[in-house]
Coordinates of C-alpha atoms in Angstrom, one line a residue:
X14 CA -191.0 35.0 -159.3
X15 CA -192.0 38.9 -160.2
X16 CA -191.0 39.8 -163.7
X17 CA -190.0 43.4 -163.9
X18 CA -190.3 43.7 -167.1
X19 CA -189.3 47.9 -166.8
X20 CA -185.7 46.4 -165.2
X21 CA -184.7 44.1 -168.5
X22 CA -182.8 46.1 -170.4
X23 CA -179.7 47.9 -168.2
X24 CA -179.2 50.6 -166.9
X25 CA -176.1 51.6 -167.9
X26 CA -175.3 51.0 -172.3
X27 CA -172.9 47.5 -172.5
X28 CA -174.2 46.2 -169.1
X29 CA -176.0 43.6 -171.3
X30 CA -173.1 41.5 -171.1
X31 CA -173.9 40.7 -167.4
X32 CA -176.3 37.8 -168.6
X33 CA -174.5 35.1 -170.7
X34 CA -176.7 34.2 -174.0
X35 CA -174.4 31.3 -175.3
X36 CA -174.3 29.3 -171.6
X37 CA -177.6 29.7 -171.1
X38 CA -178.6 28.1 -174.6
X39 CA -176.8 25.6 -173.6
X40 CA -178.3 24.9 -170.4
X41 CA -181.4 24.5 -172.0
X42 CA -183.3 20.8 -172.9
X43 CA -182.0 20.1 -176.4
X44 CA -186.1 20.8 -178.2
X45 CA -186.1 24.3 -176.6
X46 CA -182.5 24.9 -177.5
X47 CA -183.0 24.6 -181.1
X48 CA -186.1 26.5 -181.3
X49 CA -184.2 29.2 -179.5
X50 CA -181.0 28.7 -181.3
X51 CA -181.5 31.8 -183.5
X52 CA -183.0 34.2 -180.7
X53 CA -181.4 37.5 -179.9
X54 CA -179.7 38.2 -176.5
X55 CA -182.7 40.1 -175.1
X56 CA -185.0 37.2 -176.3
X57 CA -183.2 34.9 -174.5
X58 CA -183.0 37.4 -171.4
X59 CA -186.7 37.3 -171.6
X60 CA -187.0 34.0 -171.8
X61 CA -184.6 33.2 -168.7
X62 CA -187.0 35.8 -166.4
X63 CA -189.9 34.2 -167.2
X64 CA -189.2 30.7 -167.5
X65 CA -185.5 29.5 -167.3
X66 CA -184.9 31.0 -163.8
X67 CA -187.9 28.7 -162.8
X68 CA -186.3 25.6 -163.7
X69 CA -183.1 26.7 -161.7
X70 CA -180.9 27.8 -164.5
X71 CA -179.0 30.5 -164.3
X72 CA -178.2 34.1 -166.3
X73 CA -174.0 33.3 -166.6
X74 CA -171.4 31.4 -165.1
X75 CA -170.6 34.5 -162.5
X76 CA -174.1 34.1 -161.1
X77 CA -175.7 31.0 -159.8
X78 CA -179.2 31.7 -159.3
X79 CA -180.0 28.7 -157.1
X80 CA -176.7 29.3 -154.7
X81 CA -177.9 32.6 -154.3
X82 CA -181.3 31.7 -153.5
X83 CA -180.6 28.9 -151.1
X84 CA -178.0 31.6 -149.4
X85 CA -180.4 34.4 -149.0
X86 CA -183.8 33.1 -148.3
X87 CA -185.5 36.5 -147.7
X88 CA -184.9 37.5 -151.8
X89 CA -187.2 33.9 -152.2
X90 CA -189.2 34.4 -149.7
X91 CA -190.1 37.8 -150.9
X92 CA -190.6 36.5 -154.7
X93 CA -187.6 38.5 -156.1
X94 CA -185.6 38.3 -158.8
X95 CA -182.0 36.9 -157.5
X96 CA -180.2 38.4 -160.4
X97 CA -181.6 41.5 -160.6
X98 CA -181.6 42.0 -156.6
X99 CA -177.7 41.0 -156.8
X100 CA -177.0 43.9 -159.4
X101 CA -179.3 46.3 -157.4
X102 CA -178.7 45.6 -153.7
X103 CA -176.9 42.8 -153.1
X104 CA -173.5 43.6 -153.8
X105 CA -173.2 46.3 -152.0
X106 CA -174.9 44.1 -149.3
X107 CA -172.0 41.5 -149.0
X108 CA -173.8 39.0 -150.7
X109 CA -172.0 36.3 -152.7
X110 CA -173.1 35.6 -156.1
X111 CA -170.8 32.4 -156.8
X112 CA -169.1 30.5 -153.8
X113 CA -166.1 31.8 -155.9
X114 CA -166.4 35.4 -155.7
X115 CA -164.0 37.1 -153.9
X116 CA -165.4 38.7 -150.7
X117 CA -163.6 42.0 -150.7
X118 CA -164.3 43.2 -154.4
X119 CA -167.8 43.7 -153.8
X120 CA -167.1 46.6 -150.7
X121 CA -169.1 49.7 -152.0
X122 CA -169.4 48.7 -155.7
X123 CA -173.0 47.6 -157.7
X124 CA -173.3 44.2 -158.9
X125 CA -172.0 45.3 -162.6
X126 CA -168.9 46.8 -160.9
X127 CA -168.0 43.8 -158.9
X128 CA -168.2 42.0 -162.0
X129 CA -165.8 43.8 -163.7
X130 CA -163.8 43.9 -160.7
X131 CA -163.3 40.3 -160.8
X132 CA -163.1 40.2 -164.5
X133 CA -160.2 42.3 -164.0
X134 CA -158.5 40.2 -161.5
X135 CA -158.3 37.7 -163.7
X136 CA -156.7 39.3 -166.1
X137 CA -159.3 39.5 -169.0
X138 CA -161.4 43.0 -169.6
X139 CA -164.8 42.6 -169.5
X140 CA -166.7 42.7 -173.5
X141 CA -168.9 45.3 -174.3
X142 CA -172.0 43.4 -175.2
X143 CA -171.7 39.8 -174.4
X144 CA -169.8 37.2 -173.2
X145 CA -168.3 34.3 -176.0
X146 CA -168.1 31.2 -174.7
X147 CA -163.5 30.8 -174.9
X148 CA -163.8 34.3 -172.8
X149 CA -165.5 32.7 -169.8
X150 CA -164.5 29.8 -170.0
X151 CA -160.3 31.5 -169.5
X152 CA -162.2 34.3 -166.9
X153 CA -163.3 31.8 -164.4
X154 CA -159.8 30.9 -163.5
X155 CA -160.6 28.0 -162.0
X156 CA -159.3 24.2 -161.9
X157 CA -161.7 22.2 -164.6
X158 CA -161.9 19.7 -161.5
X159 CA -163.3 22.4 -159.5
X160 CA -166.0 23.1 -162.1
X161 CA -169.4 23.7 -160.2
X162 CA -168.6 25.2 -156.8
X163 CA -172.1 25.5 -155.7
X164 CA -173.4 22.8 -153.0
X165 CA -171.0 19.4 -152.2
X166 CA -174.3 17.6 -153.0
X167 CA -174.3 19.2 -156.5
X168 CA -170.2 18.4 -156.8
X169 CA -170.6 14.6 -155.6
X170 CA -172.7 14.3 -159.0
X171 CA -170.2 16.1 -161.5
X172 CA -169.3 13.6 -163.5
X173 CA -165.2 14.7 -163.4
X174 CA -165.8 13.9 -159.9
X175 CA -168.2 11.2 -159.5
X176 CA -166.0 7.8 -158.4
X177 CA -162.9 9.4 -158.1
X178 CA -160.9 9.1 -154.5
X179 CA -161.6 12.6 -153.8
X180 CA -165.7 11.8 -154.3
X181 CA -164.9 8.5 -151.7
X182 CA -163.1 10.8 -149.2
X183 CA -165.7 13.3 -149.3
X184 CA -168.2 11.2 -148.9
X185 CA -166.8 9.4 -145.7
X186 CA -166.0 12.9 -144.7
X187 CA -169.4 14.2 -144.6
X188 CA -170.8 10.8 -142.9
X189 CA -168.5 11.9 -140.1
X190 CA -168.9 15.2 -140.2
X191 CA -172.3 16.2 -141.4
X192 CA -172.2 19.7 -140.3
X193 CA -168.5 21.3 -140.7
X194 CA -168.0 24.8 -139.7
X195 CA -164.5 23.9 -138.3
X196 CA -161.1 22.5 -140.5
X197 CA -158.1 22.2 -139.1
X198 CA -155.4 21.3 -142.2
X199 CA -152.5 18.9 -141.0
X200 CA -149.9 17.2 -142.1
X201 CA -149.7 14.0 -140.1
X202 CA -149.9 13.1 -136.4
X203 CA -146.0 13.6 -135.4
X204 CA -144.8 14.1 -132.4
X205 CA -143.7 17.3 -133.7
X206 CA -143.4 20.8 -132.1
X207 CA -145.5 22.1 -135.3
X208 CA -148.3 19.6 -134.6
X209 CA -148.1 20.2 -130.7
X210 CA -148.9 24.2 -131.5
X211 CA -151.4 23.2 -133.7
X212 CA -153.2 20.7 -130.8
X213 CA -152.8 24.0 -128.2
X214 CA -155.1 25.8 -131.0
X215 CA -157.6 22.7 -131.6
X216 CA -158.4 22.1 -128.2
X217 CA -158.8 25.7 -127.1
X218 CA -161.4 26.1 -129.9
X219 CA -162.8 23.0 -128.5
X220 CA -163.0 24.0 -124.9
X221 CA -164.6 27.0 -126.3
X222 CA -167.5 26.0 -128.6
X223 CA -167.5 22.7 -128.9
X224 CA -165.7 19.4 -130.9
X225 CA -168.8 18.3 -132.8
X226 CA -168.7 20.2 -136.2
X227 CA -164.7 20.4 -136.5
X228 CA -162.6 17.8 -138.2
X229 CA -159.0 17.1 -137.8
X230 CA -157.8 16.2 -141.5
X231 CA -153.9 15.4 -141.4
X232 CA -153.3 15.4 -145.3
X233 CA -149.9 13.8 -146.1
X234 CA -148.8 11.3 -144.1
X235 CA -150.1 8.1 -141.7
X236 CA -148.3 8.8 -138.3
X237 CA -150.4 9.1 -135.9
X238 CA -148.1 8.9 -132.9
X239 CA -149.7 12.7 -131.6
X240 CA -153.5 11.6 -132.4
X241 CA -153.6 11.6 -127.7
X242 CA -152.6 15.7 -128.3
X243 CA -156.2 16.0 -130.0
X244 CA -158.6 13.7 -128.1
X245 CA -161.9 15.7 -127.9
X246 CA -160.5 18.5 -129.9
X247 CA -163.0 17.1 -132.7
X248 CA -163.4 14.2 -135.5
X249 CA -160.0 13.0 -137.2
X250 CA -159.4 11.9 -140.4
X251 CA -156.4 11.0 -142.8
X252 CA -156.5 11.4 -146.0
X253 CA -153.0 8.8 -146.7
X254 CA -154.5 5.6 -144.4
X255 CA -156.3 3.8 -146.8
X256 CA -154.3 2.2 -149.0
X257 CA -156.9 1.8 -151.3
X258 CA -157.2 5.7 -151.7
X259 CA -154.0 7.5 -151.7
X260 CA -153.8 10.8 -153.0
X261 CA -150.7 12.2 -154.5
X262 CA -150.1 16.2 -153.6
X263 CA -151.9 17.5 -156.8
X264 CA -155.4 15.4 -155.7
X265 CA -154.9 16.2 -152.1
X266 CA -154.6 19.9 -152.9
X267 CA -157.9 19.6 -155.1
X268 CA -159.8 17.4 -152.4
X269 CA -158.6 20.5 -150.0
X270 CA -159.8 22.9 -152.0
X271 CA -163.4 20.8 -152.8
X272 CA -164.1 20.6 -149.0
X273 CA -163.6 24.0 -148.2
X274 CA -165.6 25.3 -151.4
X275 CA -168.5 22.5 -151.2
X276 CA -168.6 22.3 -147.4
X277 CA -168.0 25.7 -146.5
X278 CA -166.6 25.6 -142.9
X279 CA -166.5 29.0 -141.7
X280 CA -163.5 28.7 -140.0
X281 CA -159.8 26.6 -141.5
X282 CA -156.9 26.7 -139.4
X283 CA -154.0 25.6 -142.0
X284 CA -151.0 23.7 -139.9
X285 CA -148.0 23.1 -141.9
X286 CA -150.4 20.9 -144.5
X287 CA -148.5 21.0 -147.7
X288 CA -151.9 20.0 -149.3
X289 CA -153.7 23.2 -147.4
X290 CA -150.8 25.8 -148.5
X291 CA -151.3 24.5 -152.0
X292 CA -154.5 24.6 -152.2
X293 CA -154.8 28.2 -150.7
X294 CA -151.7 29.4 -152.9
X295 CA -153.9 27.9 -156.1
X296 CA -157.4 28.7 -155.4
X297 CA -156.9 31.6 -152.5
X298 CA -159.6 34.1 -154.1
X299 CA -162.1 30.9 -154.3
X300 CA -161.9 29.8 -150.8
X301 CA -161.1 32.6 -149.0
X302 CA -164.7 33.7 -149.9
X303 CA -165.8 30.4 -148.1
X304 CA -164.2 30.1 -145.6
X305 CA -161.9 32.5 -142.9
X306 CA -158.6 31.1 -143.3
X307 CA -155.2 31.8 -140.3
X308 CA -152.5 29.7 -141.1
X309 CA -149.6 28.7 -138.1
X310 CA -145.8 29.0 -138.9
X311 CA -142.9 27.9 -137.1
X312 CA -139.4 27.8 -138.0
X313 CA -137.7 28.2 -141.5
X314 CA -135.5 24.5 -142.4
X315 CA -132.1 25.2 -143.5
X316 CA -129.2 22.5 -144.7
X317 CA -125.9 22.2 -144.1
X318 CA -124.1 25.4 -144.1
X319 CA -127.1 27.3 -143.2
X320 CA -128.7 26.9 -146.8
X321 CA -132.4 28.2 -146.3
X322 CA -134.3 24.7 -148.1
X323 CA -137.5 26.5 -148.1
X324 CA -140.6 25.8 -146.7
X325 CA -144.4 26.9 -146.2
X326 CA -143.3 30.2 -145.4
X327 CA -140.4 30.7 -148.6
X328 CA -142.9 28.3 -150.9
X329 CA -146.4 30.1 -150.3
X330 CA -146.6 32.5 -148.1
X331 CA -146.3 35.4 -150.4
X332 CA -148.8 34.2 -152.8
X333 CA -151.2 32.9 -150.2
X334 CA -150.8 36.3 -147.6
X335 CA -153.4 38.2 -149.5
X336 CA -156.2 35.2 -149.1
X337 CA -155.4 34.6 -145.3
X338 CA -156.9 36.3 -142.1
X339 CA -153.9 35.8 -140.0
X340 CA -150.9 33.7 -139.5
X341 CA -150.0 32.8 -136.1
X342 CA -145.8 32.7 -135.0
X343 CA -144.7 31.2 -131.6
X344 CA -141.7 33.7 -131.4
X345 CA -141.4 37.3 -133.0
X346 CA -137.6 37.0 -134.3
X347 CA -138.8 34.8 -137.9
X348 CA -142.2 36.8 -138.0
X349 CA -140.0 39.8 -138.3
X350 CA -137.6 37.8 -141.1
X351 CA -140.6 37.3 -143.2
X352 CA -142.0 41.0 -142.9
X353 CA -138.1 42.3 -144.2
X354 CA -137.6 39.4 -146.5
X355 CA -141.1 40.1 -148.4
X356 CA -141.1 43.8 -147.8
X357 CA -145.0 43.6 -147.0
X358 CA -146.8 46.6 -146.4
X359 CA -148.2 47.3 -143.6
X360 CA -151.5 45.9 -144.0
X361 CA -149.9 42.5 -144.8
X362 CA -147.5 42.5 -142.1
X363 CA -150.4 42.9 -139.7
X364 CA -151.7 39.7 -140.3
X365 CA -148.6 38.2 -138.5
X366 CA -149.1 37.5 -135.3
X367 CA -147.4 36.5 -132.0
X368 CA -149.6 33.6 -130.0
X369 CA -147.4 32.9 -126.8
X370 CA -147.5 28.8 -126.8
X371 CA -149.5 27.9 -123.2
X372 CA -147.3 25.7 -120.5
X373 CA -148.9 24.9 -117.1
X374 CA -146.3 25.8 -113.9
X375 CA -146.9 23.7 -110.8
X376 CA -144.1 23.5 -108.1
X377 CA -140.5 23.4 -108.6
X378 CA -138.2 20.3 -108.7
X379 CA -137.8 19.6 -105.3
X380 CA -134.0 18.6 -106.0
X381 CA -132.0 18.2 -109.4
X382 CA -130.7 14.9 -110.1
X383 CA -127.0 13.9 -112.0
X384 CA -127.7 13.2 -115.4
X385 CA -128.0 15.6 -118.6
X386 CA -131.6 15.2 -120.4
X387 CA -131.8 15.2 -124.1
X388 CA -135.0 15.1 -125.7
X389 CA -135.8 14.9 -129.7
X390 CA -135.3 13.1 -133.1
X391 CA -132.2 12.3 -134.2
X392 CA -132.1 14.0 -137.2
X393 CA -129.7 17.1 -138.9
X394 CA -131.9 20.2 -137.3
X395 CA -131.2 19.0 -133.7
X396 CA -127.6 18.6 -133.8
X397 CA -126.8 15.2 -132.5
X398 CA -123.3 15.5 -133.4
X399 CA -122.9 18.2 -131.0
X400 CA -124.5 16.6 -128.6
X401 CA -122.1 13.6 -128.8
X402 CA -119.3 16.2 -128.8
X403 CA -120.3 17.7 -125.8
X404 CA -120.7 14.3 -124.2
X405 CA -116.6 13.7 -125.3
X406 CA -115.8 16.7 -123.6
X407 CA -118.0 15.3 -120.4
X408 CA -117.1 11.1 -120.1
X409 CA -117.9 11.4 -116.0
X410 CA -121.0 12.9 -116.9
X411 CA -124.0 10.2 -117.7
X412 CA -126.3 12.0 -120.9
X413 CA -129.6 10.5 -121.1
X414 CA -131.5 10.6 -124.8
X415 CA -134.9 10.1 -125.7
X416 CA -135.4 9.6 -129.0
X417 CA -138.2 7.9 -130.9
X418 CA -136.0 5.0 -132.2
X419 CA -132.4 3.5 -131.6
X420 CA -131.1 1.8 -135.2
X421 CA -127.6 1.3 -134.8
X422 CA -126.5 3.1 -138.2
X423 CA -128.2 6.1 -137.2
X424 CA -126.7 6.4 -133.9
X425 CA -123.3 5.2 -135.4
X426 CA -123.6 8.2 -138.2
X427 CA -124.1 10.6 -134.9
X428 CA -121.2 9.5 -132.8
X429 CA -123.5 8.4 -130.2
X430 CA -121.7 5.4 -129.6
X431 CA -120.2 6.6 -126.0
X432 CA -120.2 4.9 -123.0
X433 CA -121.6 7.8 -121.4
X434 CA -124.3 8.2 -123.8
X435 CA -127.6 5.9 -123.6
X436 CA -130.3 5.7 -125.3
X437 CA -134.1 5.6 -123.3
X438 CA -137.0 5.2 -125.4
X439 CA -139.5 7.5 -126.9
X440 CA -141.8 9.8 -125.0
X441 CA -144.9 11.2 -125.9
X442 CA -145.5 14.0 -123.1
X443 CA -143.3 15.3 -120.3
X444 CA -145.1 13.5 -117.8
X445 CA -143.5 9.9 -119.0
X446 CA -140.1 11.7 -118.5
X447 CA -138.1 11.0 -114.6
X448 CA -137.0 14.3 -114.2
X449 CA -136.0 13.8 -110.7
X450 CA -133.3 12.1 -112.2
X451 CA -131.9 15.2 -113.6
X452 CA -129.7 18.0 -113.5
X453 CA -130.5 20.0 -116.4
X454 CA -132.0 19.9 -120.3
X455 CA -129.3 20.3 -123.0
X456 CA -131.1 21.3 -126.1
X457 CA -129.0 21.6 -129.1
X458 CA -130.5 22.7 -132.7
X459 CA -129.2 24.3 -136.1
X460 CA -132.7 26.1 -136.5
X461 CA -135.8 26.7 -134.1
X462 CA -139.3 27.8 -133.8
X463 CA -139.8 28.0 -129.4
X464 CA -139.4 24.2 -128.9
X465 CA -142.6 23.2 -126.6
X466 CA -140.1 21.0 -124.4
X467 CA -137.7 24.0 -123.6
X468 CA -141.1 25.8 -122.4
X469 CA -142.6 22.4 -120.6
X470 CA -139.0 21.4 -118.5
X471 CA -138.7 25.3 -117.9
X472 CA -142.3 25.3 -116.2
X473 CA -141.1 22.8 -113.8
X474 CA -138.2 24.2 -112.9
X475 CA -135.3 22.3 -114.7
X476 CA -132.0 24.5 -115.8
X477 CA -131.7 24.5 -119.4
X478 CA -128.6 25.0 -121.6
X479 CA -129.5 26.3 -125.0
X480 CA -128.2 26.6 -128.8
X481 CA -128.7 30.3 -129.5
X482 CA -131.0 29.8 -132.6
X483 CA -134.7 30.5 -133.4
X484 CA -137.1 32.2 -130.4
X485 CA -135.0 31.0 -127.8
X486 CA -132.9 34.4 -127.4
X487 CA -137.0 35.7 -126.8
X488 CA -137.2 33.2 -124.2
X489 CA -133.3 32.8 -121.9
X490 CA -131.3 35.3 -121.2
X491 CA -128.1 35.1 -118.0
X492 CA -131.1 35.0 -115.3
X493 CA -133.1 32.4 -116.2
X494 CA -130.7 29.9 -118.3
X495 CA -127.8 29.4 -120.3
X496 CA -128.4 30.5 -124.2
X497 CA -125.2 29.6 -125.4
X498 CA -123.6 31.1 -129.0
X499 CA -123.0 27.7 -131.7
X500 CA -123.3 29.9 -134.8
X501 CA -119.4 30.8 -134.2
X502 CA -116.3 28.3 -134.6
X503 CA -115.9 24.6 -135.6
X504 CA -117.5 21.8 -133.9
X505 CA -115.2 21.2 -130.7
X506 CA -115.4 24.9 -129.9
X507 CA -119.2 24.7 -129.9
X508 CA -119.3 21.6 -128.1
X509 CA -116.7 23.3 -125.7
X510 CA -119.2 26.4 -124.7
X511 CA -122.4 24.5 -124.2
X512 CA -120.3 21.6 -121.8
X513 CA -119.3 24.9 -119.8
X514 CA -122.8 25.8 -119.6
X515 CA -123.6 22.6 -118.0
X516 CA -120.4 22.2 -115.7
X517 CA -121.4 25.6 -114.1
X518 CA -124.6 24.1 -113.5
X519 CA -123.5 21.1 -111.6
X520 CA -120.9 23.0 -109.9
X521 CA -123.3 25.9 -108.8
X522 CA -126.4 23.8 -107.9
X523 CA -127.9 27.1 -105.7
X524 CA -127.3 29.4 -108.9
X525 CA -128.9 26.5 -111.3
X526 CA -132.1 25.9 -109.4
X527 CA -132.3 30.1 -108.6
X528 CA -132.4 30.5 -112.5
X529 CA -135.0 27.4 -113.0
X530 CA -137.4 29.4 -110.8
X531 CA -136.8 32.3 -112.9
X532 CA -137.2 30.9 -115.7
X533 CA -140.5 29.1 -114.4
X534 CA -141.7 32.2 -113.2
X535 CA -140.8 34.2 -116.7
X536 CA -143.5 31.2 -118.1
X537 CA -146.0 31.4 -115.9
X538 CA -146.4 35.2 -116.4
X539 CA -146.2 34.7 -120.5
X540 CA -146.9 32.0 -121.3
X541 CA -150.2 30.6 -119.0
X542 CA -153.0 29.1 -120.5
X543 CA -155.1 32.6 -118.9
X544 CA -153.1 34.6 -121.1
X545 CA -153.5 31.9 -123.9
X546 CA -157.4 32.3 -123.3
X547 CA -157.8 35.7 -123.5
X548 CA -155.4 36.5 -126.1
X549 CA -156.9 34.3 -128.6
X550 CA -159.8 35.7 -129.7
X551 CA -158.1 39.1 -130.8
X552 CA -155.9 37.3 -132.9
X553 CA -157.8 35.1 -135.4
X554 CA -162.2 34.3 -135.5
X555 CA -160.8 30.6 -135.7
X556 CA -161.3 31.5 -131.5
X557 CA -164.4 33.3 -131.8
X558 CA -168.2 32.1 -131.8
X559 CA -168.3 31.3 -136.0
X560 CA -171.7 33.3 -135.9
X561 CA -169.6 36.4 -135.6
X562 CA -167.6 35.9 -138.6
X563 CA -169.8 35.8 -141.4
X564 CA -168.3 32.3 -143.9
X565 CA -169.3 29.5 -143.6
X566 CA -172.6 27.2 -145.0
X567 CA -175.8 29.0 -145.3

């Protein structure tokens, strides 16, 4: 390494403080510490250019000598100083210092400046000659667990690491995945409409570059009833199956936040993982400097009476905007919610994005069939009380449900106990589904994203009768369905509306199937997998070649 000795002392009067005396002391083997122990500052400056940067240590906590070196081989390669070349050049070149750094405060600003910066962010104003070890120690504003966010091989071997469940995870995590430039958060393997977006945007990335360096880690559960929706889409691994290894929410946010900062995939897609939006709402400076981070949202959940109960987007999202690239909506109505209920400028509000859900369109029904199709879980967001309603209102009329399970208290709790009223299995696709045997798709829900099955029975042609919530006014209008009004009246007059939907349809079978086509025809001109294609890219670099986005492992 050169050692300008004419560059030692700064430029500028109190930049001194840029090199840390008391950590590096400490660094040192315990025979050189104590003959250094009563050495001034510039001493030990002296002593770190000509010997200490040698042995790998580096000038302060903010800097890591040897992550800088192994990220920027040319300064090496061309015997330089890493430090110095930071404070000259390489700020103002985009070049990290610490895995930790935040990206953005280095735009236009020298070394010293960005140091400062992030001093600043943090809340603590930078000394004028030196740092003390309680100030740095508050200024890195970091977990303790996070401690030394340079390589994974370096964080395997931190002792408040070392043996943990986190350390075995990681471990089996990088014997799967040796190479990870793409992470794609979820929270289990449902058969979810959540999880079914998130499969649309895992296996277009896969169809685009490739399976082989992306891993599927679902983060807090075990079903794995939707792992078909990701087969080729890359590896898969859950961080709840081994008994042996459980992780409550606090370690799973940390083990999320370890991968992205030891790992460094360039790109994290973040799918309603509660461990992902925690970690990202903790750490978001940290790893949005490793890693280019979208995040997908849905639906907001509300109780009984329409009492909003939260969510990713109410929890996180207004902490966590700042640190994400994008975040991806299937409809525009709660994308526009969250924009009025956060009053986000508009450089925030940019980030949210509309990503029409693909649905391939083949031929139409050839005939409709006599029975009502109803599709879901038989829980408090998709109404089965109405639907048992509407079946009371209908007894000559046969209802069909699909449902993933049959237990006689929960169909009993949802009046589903009707002679007209029977229960079918549970489906994983529309394929397994005899829609010849149908006249038209009742979907009932108190809340909504744009449910994947309205789109996938609308593609092939089957009349649907609607609950007015969510994206579906964005999707059926009086010419390609029936989007019927629930938000108004008590039960029975609810029930009453949507069983008029579906009487009209059974009684008008030339006006039902002419608004199927149109409605199959409103899907294959929005929402085809061309337009899915060519769309993507301009939305988030998770769809773009990760060489063009600059994160990711060196």
């Amino acid at each position: 390494m050169n050692n300008p000795r004419s560059t030692v002392a700064p430029s500028q009067p109190g930049e001194i403080w840029l090199f840390h005396a008391s950590s590096y002391l400490a660094a040192l083997a315990e025979s050189l510490r104590l003959e250094l122990e009563d050495a001034s500052e510039e001493e030990l400056l002296q002593h770190w250019l000509e010997q200490g940067l040698a042995q790998g240590l580096s000038p302060s906590p903010r800097f890591l000598a040897d992550y800088y070196l192994a990220s920027n081989p040319d300064v090496g390669a061309a015997c330089l100083n890493p430090w110095l070349h930071w404070c000259e050049y390489g700020a103002q070149e985009g070049r990290l210092p610490h895995p930790a750094f935040p990206r953005a405060l280095m735009q236009g600003r020298s070394g010293p400046a960005a140091l400062r910066a992030w001093i600043a962010e943090v809340g603590e104003a930078p000394p004028e000659l030196k740092w003390v070890e309680p100030l740095w120690r508050r200024a890195m504003a970091i977990e303790p667990l996070l401690g030394r966010l340079q390589l994974q091989g370096q964080l395997l071997c931190d002792q408040a690491f070392k043996g943990t469940s986190r350390a075995r995870h990681i471990c089996r995590i990088r014997a799967l995945v040796p190479q990870l430039r793409r992470l794609v958060l979820l929270p289990q393997l449902d058969l979810g409409g959540a999880i079914r977006v998130a499969a649309h945007a895992a296996q277009l990335a896969a169809q685009l570059y490739g399976s082989g360096e992306t891993l599927l880690l679902y983060t807090d559960g075990t079903n794995r009833q939707a792992v078909d929706w990701f087969a080729g889409a890359g590896f898969i691994y859950g961080l709840q199956d081994d008994p042996l290894l459980v992780l409550n929410p606090d370690e799973a946010q940390l083990l999320v936040a370890q991968l992205i900062s030891g790992l460094r995939p360039a790109q994290v897609l973040l799918a309603n993982s509660a461990a992902g939006w925690g970690a990202v709402t903790r750490w978001g400076p940290q790893l949005s400097s490793c890693s280019a981070i979208t995040a997908q949202l849905n639906c907001r959940d509300y109780g009984p009476g329409g009492v909003p109960l939260g969510g990713y987007a109410d929890d996180h999202l207004r902490k966590a905007l700042p640190y994400l690239e994008a975040v991806l909506f299937d409809h525009r109505c709660f994308a526009d919610q969250l924009v009025q209920q956060f009053a986000l400028p508009p450089a925030e509000a940019r980030k949210l994005k509309l990503q029409y859900q693909p649905v391939i369109t083949g031929n139409a029904l050839e005939q409709l069939g006599e029975a009502v199709l109803w599709a879901g879980r038989l829980v408090e967001q998709k109404r089965p009380e109405l639907l048992a309603a509407v079946a009371q209102l209908l007894p000559h009329r046969r209802f069909e449900l699909w449902a993933p399970s049959r237990e006689l208290e929960t169909w009993r709790h949802w009046g589903l106990e009707l002679p007209n009223v029977h229960w079918c299995g549970p489906f994983a696709a529309v394929e397994q589904l005899p829609l010849e045997g149908y006249g038209a798709y009742l979907h009932t829900a108190a809340f909504e994203g744009m449910p994947n099955l309205v789109l996938e029975l609308g593609a092939r042609g089957m009349p649907v009768v609607a609950c007015d919530v969510g994206g579906l006014p964005e999707l059926l209008n009086r010419e390609n369905g029936w989007l019927v009004n629930t938000s108004t009246g008590d039960l029975g007059a609810q029930a009453g509306r949507l069983a008029a939907a579906l009487e009209q349809i059974f009684s008008e079978p030339v006006q039902a199937r002419q608004r199927g086509i149109a409605l199959q025809e409103r899907l294959r001109q929005q929402h085809s997998f061309e337009a899915f294609v060519a769309a993507a890219p301009q939305l988030s670099s998770f769809f773009r070649p990760v060489e063009e986005i600059g994160y990711g492992a060196k």
